Amino acid sequence: MDLNGQRILIIKQSSLGDVVHTLPLAHALKRTYPSCEIGWVIESGLQDLIRYDRTIDTVFPIHIPSTSEPGAPKGVYWKALKASARVLSHLRKEFKVRPYDIVLDLHASFRSGMLSLANPGGRRYGFAGAKEGNTFFQHVLVANEQGREHAVEKNLLFCDALDCPVKKQDFHVDPGADARERIRSFLRDAGYDSAQSLVYISPTARWQSKFWLQQRWTALADRLLSFGFQVVFGGSAADVEYIDAVVAGMQMQPIIAAGKLSLSDSVALLKQADLYVGLDTGPMHIAAMVDTPVVVLFGPTHPERVGPYGVASEIIQAENVDCLCCRMRTCSHQSCMKEISVDRVYNALKRLSVHLRETNNAG
């Protein structure tokens, strides 16, 4: 197979971690077939993840309200239906001018199948195990014959189908030079001392069941600061209230980045950080993709499927909890998260810090 000169469209519109998991495929395609052209259909709020990536030739930002978010507002299904119709009409006009030869549907839903039809012609690839009738939209079904568990490895099945074996160099996220400079300025203004290890803390998630106890984040951050680490709290504007409550109970002062940075800036900050600690969320997957060592607290989700991939990491899970990995978005008792102690998380960070130091000294 030779895809040089071919136009390839990737459909993976959300969510943050899922988009990150798809990047190695795009990078492997462009590295193997340098003259191919890659387009990507993505939710507009996530386009900074790929806007500065030299692998992606054209970004097609769209916006369709999510119907699966916890606490989705009344009437969201009707709004999503109207938005879908507008998006499909717009994409048809875009693709009619220069159609794509190959469409890779990695979102594997009915909606992504409809989006793939906006491209006139072309050969459509999708997952053999996709639900919501997605398989009926595809010409080629990519099967998971070896039963791969992790989301990254499932996406890399497309590399097998398209003869573009992935390499270590394909695992990266590029926030752009401007974002890297903005983060250097942000940290300098915040009093960052580059002689100390910088720990990025991500204490929030979309699922209520993933949250750790607020007071334990307070205790962990204070302990890290007292033992010579520097701490920065990351997150979106929606996370500021929660993080402010965590910081209000602290004895020492961390750096607060939540609500102050763009998505590309946050990627640059995660790349700058020496260590990441947080929940099973998009920032954790970004940290892993930019090779920042990760300590992650897992409760209702499966680390085998969505854990940190290809990076030095420690996964912290409760012991002797029957309902672990329940996949429930809300929980009345949160036993799996309450059973995780501050000591376990801090000790994992210390071990990774030692590993990082030894690796740097060996290099």
Coordinates of C-alpha atoms in Angstrom, one line a residue:
M1 CA 0.0 0.0 0.0
D2 CA 1.3 3.5 -0.9
L3 CA -0.8 6.4 0.4
N4 CA 1.6 9.1 -0.8
G5 CA -0.5 11.8 -2.5
Q6 CA -3.7 10.5 -1.0
R7 CA -6.0 12.7 1.0
I8 CA -6.9 11.2 4.4
L9 CA -9.6 12.4 6.7
I10 CA -9.6 11.5 10.4
I11 CA -12.9 11.7 12.3
K12 CA -12.3 11.8 16.0
Q13 CA -14.2 14.8 17.3
S14 CA -13.9 14.2 21.1
S15 CA -13.1 13.8 23.9
L16 CA -9.8 15.3 25.0
G17 CA -8.2 12.0 25.9
D18 CA -9.6 10.2 22.9
V19 CA -8.2 12.8 20.6
V20 CA -4.8 12.5 22.2
H21 CA -4.9 8.7 21.8
T22 CA -5.4 9.2 18.1
L23 CA -2.4 11.4 17.5
P24 CA 0.2 8.6 17.1
L25 CA -1.9 7.2 14.1
A26 CA -1.8 10.6 12.3
H27 CA 1.9 10.9 13.0
A28 CA 2.7 7.4 11.8
L29 CA 0.7 8.1 8.6
K30 CA 2.6 11.3 7.7
R31 CA 6.0 9.8 8.6
T32 CA 5.3 6.7 6.4
Y33 CA 3.6 8.6 3.6
P34 CA 5.1 12.2 3.6
S35 CA 3.1 13.5 0.7
C36 CA -0.3 12.4 2.0
E37 CA -2.6 15.2 3.1
I38 CA -4.4 14.7 6.5
G39 CA -7.6 16.5 7.6
W40 CA -9.2 16.1 10.9
V41 CA -12.8 16.7 12.1
I42 CA -12.7 17.8 15.7
E43 CA -14.8 19.7 18.3
S44 CA -13.9 23.3 18.2
G45 CA -13.0 23.4 21.9
L46 CA -10.3 20.8 21.3
Q47 CA -8.7 22.1 18.1
D48 CA -5.7 23.5 19.9
L49 CA -4.6 19.9 20.4
I50 CA -3.9 19.6 16.7
R51 CA -3.8 23.2 15.3
Y52 CA 0.0 23.4 15.7
D53 CA 0.7 19.9 14.6
R54 CA 2.7 19.9 11.3
T55 CA 1.3 16.5 10.6
I56 CA -2.3 17.8 10.2
D57 CA -2.8 19.8 7.0
T58 CA -6.4 20.9 7.6
V59 CA -8.5 21.2 10.7
F60 CA -12.3 21.1 10.5
P61 CA -13.6 22.5 13.8
I62 CA -17.2 21.7 14.5
H63 CA -19.5 22.1 17.5
I64 CA -22.3 19.7 18.4
P65 CA -23.5 19.8 22.0
S66 CA -22.7 16.6 23.9
T67 CA -25.7 14.5 24.9
S68 CA -23.7 12.2 27.2
E69 CA -22.2 14.8 29.6
P70 CA -23.3 14.5 33.3
G71 CA -25.9 17.2 33.9
A72 CA -26.6 17.9 30.3
P73 CA -29.2 20.7 30.1
K74 CA -32.9 20.2 29.1
G75 CA -33.4 20.2 25.4
V76 CA -29.8 19.1 24.6
Y77 CA -31.0 16.4 22.2
W78 CA -32.9 18.8 20.1
K79 CA -30.0 21.3 20.1
A80 CA -27.6 18.5 19.1
L81 CA -29.9 17.4 16.2
K82 CA -30.1 20.9 14.8
A83 CA -26.3 21.4 15.2
S84 CA -25.6 18.1 13.5
A85 CA -27.7 19.2 10.5
R86 CA -25.8 22.5 10.3
V87 CA -22.4 20.7 10.6
L88 CA -23.2 18.1 8.0
S89 CA -24.3 20.8 5.5
H90 CA -21.1 22.8 6.1
L91 CA -18.8 19.8 5.8
R92 CA -20.5 18.7 2.5
K93 CA -19.7 22.1 1.0
E94 CA -16.1 21.9 2.2
F95 CA -15.5 18.3 1.0
K96 CA -17.3 18.8 -2.3
V97 CA -14.5 21.1 -3.4
R98 CA -11.7 18.7 -2.6
P99 CA -13.0 15.2 -1.5
Y100 CA -10.9 12.9 0.6
D101 CA -9.7 9.6 -0.7
I102 CA -9.8 7.8 2.6
V103 CA -11.9 8.5 5.7
L104 CA -10.9 7.0 9.1
D105 CA -13.8 6.9 11.6
L106 CA -12.2 6.4 15.0
H107 CA -15.1 7.8 16.9
A108 CA -17.2 4.8 16.1
S109 CA -20.6 6.2 16.7
F110 CA -23.7 6.8 14.6
R111 CA -22.9 10.6 14.5
S112 CA -19.4 10.0 13.3
G113 CA -20.7 7.7 10.6
M114 CA -23.0 10.5 9.4
L115 CA -20.0 12.9 9.4
S116 CA -18.1 10.4 7.3
L117 CA -20.9 10.5 4.7
A118 CA -20.4 14.3 4.3
N119 CA -17.3 13.4 2.2
P120 CA -18.4 12.4 -1.3
G121 CA -16.9 9.1 -2.2
G122 CA -13.7 7.9 -0.6
R123 CA -13.0 4.6 1.1
R124 CA -14.3 4.6 4.7
Y125 CA -12.5 2.6 7.5
G126 CA -14.1 1.9 10.9
F127 CA -13.9 -0.5 13.9
A128 CA -15.5 -3.9 13.4
G129 CA -16.8 -3.8 16.9
A130 CA -18.4 -0.4 16.7
K131 CA -21.8 0.2 18.1
E132 CA -24.8 2.5 17.2
G133 CA -24.9 1.1 13.7
N134 CA -21.5 2.6 12.8
T135 CA -20.3 -0.5 11.0
F136 CA -23.0 0.0 8.3
F137 CA -21.2 3.3 7.2
Q138 CA -17.9 1.6 6.5
H139 CA -16.3 -0.1 3.5
V140 CA -13.4 -1.6 5.5
L141 CA -13.8 -2.9 9.1
V142 CA -10.7 -3.0 11.3
A143 CA -10.9 -6.0 13.6
N144 CA -9.4 -6.3 17.1
E145 CA -8.5 -10.0 16.6
Q146 CA -5.9 -10.0 19.4
G147 CA -8.3 -8.4 21.9
R148 CA -6.2 -5.3 22.6
E149 CA -7.5 -3.5 25.7
H150 CA -5.9 -0.1 25.7
A151 CA -7.5 2.7 23.6
V152 CA -4.2 3.6 22.1
E153 CA -3.5 0.1 20.9
K154 CA -7.0 -0.2 19.4
N155 CA -6.4 3.0 17.4
L156 CA -3.1 1.7 16.2
L157 CA -5.0 -1.2 14.6
F158 CA -5.5 1.3 11.8
C159 CA -1.8 1.6 11.4
D160 CA -1.7 -2.2 10.7
A161 CA -4.5 -1.8 8.2
L162 CA -2.8 1.1 6.4
D163 CA 0.8 -0.3 6.5
C164 CA 2.3 2.5 8.7
P165 CA 3.9 0.9 11.7
V166 CA 4.0 3.2 14.7
K167 CA 7.3 4.3 16.3
K168 CA 8.2 5.9 19.6
Q169 CA 8.7 9.3 17.8
D170 CA 5.0 9.3 16.8
F171 CA 4.0 9.8 20.5
H172 CA 3.9 13.6 21.0
V173 CA 1.7 16.6 21.2
D174 CA 2.9 19.9 19.8
P175 CA 1.4 23.0 21.6
G176 CA 3.3 25.5 19.3
A177 CA 6.3 27.7 20.0
D178 CA 4.1 30.6 21.3
A179 CA 2.5 28.5 23.9
R180 CA 5.9 27.2 25.1
E181 CA 7.1 30.8 25.5
R182 CA 3.9 31.9 27.3
I183 CA 4.4 29.1 29.8
R184 CA 8.0 30.1 30.4
S185 CA 6.8 33.6 31.2
F186 CA 3.8 32.4 33.3
L187 CA 6.1 30.2 35.5
R188 CA 8.7 32.9 35.8
D189 CA 6.1 35.4 36.9
A190 CA 4.8 32.9 39.4
G191 CA 8.2 32.5 41.0
Y192 CA 9.0 29.1 39.6
D193 CA 12.4 27.8 40.6
S194 CA 13.7 25.4 37.8
A195 CA 16.1 23.8 40.4
Q196 CA 13.0 22.2 42.0
S197 CA 10.8 19.5 40.5
L198 CA 7.5 20.8 39.3
V199 CA 4.5 18.7 40.0
Y200 CA 1.3 19.3 38.0
I201 CA -1.8 18.4 40.0
S202 CA -5.1 17.7 38.2
P203 CA -7.7 17.1 40.9
T204 CA -11.0 17.3 38.9
A205 CA -12.9 15.1 36.5
R206 CA -16.2 15.1 34.6
W207 CA -17.4 12.0 36.6
Q208 CA -18.4 12.6 40.2
S209 CA -17.3 9.1 41.0
K210 CA -13.6 9.8 40.0
F211 CA -13.1 12.6 42.6
W212 CA -10.7 12.1 45.5
L213 CA -11.4 13.8 48.9
Q214 CA -10.7 17.5 48.7
Q215 CA -8.8 17.6 52.0
R216 CA -6.4 14.9 50.8
W217 CA -5.4 17.1 47.8
T218 CA -4.8 19.9 50.3
A219 CA -2.6 17.6 52.4
L220 CA -0.7 16.2 49.4
A221 CA 0.1 19.6 47.9
D222 CA 1.3 20.9 51.3
R223 CA 3.5 17.8 51.8
L224 CA 5.0 18.2 48.3
L225 CA 5.8 21.9 48.9
S226 CA 7.3 21.2 52.4
F227 CA 9.6 18.6 50.9
G228 CA 11.0 20.8 48.2
F229 CA 8.7 20.2 45.3
Q230 CA 6.9 23.0 43.4
V231 CA 3.2 22.5 42.8
V232 CA 1.0 23.9 40.1
F233 CA -2.8 23.2 40.0
G234 CA -4.1 22.9 36.4
G235 CA -7.6 22.9 35.1
S236 CA -10.3 24.8 33.2
A237 CA -12.4 27.7 34.3
A238 CA -15.0 25.3 35.5
D239 CA -12.5 23.7 37.9
V240 CA -11.5 27.0 39.6
E241 CA -14.1 26.9 42.4
Y242 CA -13.0 23.4 43.4
I243 CA -9.3 24.1 43.3
D244 CA -9.8 27.4 45.2
A245 CA -11.4 25.3 48.0
V246 CA -8.4 22.9 48.0
V247 CA -5.9 25.7 48.1
A248 CA -7.9 27.6 50.8
G249 CA -7.0 24.8 53.3
M250 CA -3.3 24.8 52.5
Q251 CA -0.6 26.1 54.7
M252 CA 1.8 26.8 51.8
Q253 CA 1.2 28.6 48.5
P254 CA 1.1 26.7 45.2
I255 CA 1.0 28.1 41.6
I256 CA -2.6 28.3 40.3
A257 CA -2.9 27.8 36.5
A258 CA -6.5 26.6 36.5
G259 CA -8.7 29.0 34.4
K260 CA -5.8 31.0 33.3
L261 CA -4.4 29.1 30.3
S262 CA -5.6 28.0 26.9
L263 CA -5.6 24.3 25.9
S264 CA -2.3 24.7 24.0
D265 CA -0.8 26.5 27.0
S266 CA -1.9 23.7 29.3
V267 CA -0.2 21.2 26.9
A268 CA 3.0 23.2 27.1
L269 CA 2.8 23.4 31.0
L270 CA 2.3 19.6 31.2
K271 CA 5.3 19.1 29.0
Q272 CA 7.3 21.5 31.2
A273 CA 6.3 19.7 34.4
D274 CA 8.5 17.0 35.9
L275 CA 5.7 14.9 37.3
Y276 CA 1.9 14.7 37.0
V277 CA -0.5 13.5 39.7
G278 CA -4.2 13.5 39.2
L279 CA -7.3 11.5 38.1
D280 CA -8.2 9.6 35.0
T281 CA -8.8 12.6 32.8
G282 CA -7.7 14.2 29.5
P283 CA -4.7 16.0 31.1
M284 CA -3.3 12.7 32.3
H285 CA -3.3 11.4 28.8
I286 CA -1.6 14.6 27.5
A287 CA 1.0 14.2 30.2
A288 CA 1.7 10.6 29.1
M289 CA 1.9 11.6 25.5
V290 CA 4.5 14.4 26.2
D291 CA 6.5 11.9 28.3
T292 CA 5.9 13.5 31.7
P293 CA 5.9 10.7 34.4
V294 CA 2.4 10.1 35.8
V295 CA 0.8 9.1 39.1
V296 CA -2.9 8.5 38.5
L297 CA -5.7 7.6 40.9
F298 CA -8.1 5.1 39.4
G299 CA -11.5 4.1 40.8
P300 CA -14.5 3.5 38.5
T301 CA -12.5 3.1 35.3
H302 CA -10.1 0.4 33.9
P303 CA -6.4 1.3 33.8
E304 CA -5.9 -1.5 31.3
R305 CA -8.1 0.4 28.8
V306 CA -7.4 4.0 29.6
G307 CA -4.3 4.1 31.8
P308 CA -1.2 6.1 31.0
Y309 CA 0.5 4.7 27.9
G310 CA 4.2 4.5 27.1
V311 CA 5.4 6.6 30.0
A312 CA 7.0 6.0 33.4
S313 CA 3.9 5.8 35.7
E314 CA 2.3 4.5 38.9
I315 CA -1.4 3.6 39.0
I316 CA -3.0 3.9 42.5
Q317 CA -6.1 1.9 43.2
A318 CA -8.0 1.0 46.3
E319 CA -7.4 -2.5 47.8
N320 CA -10.2 -4.9 48.8
V321 CA -13.0 -2.9 47.1
D322 CA -15.5 -5.2 45.3
C323 CA -17.0 -2.5 43.0
L324 CA -13.7 -1.3 41.5
C325 CA -13.9 -0.4 37.8
C326 CA -17.7 -0.2 38.0
R327 CA -17.9 2.4 35.2
M328 CA -20.5 4.3 37.1
R329 CA -20.4 8.1 36.6
T330 CA -21.9 8.9 40.0
C331 CA -21.6 7.1 43.3
S332 CA -23.1 7.5 46.8
H333 CA -20.1 6.2 48.7
Q334 CA -17.0 6.5 46.5
S335 CA -15.3 3.7 48.5
C336 CA -12.7 3.1 45.7
M337 CA -11.5 6.7 46.0
K338 CA -11.8 7.1 49.8
E339 CA -9.6 4.1 50.3
I340 CA -6.6 5.8 48.6
S341 CA -4.4 7.5 51.2
V342 CA -2.2 10.6 50.9
D343 CA 0.8 8.4 51.9
R344 CA 0.3 6.1 48.9
V345 CA 0.1 8.9 46.5
Y346 CA 3.0 10.9 47.9
N347 CA 5.3 7.8 48.1
A348 CA 4.5 7.0 44.4
L349 CA 5.5 10.5 43.4
K350 CA 8.8 10.2 45.4
R351 CA 9.6 6.9 43.6
L352 CA 9.0 8.4 40.2
S353 CA 11.0 11.5 41.2
V354 CA 14.0 9.3 42.1
H355 CA 13.5 7.3 38.9
L356 CA 13.5 10.6 36.9
R357 CA 16.6 11.8 38.6
E358 CA 18.5 8.6 38.0
T359 CA 17.4 8.5 34.4
N360 CA 18.6 12.1 33.9
N361 CA 21.9 11.4 35.6
A362 CA 22.4 8.3 33.4
G363 CA 21.8 10.4 30.3

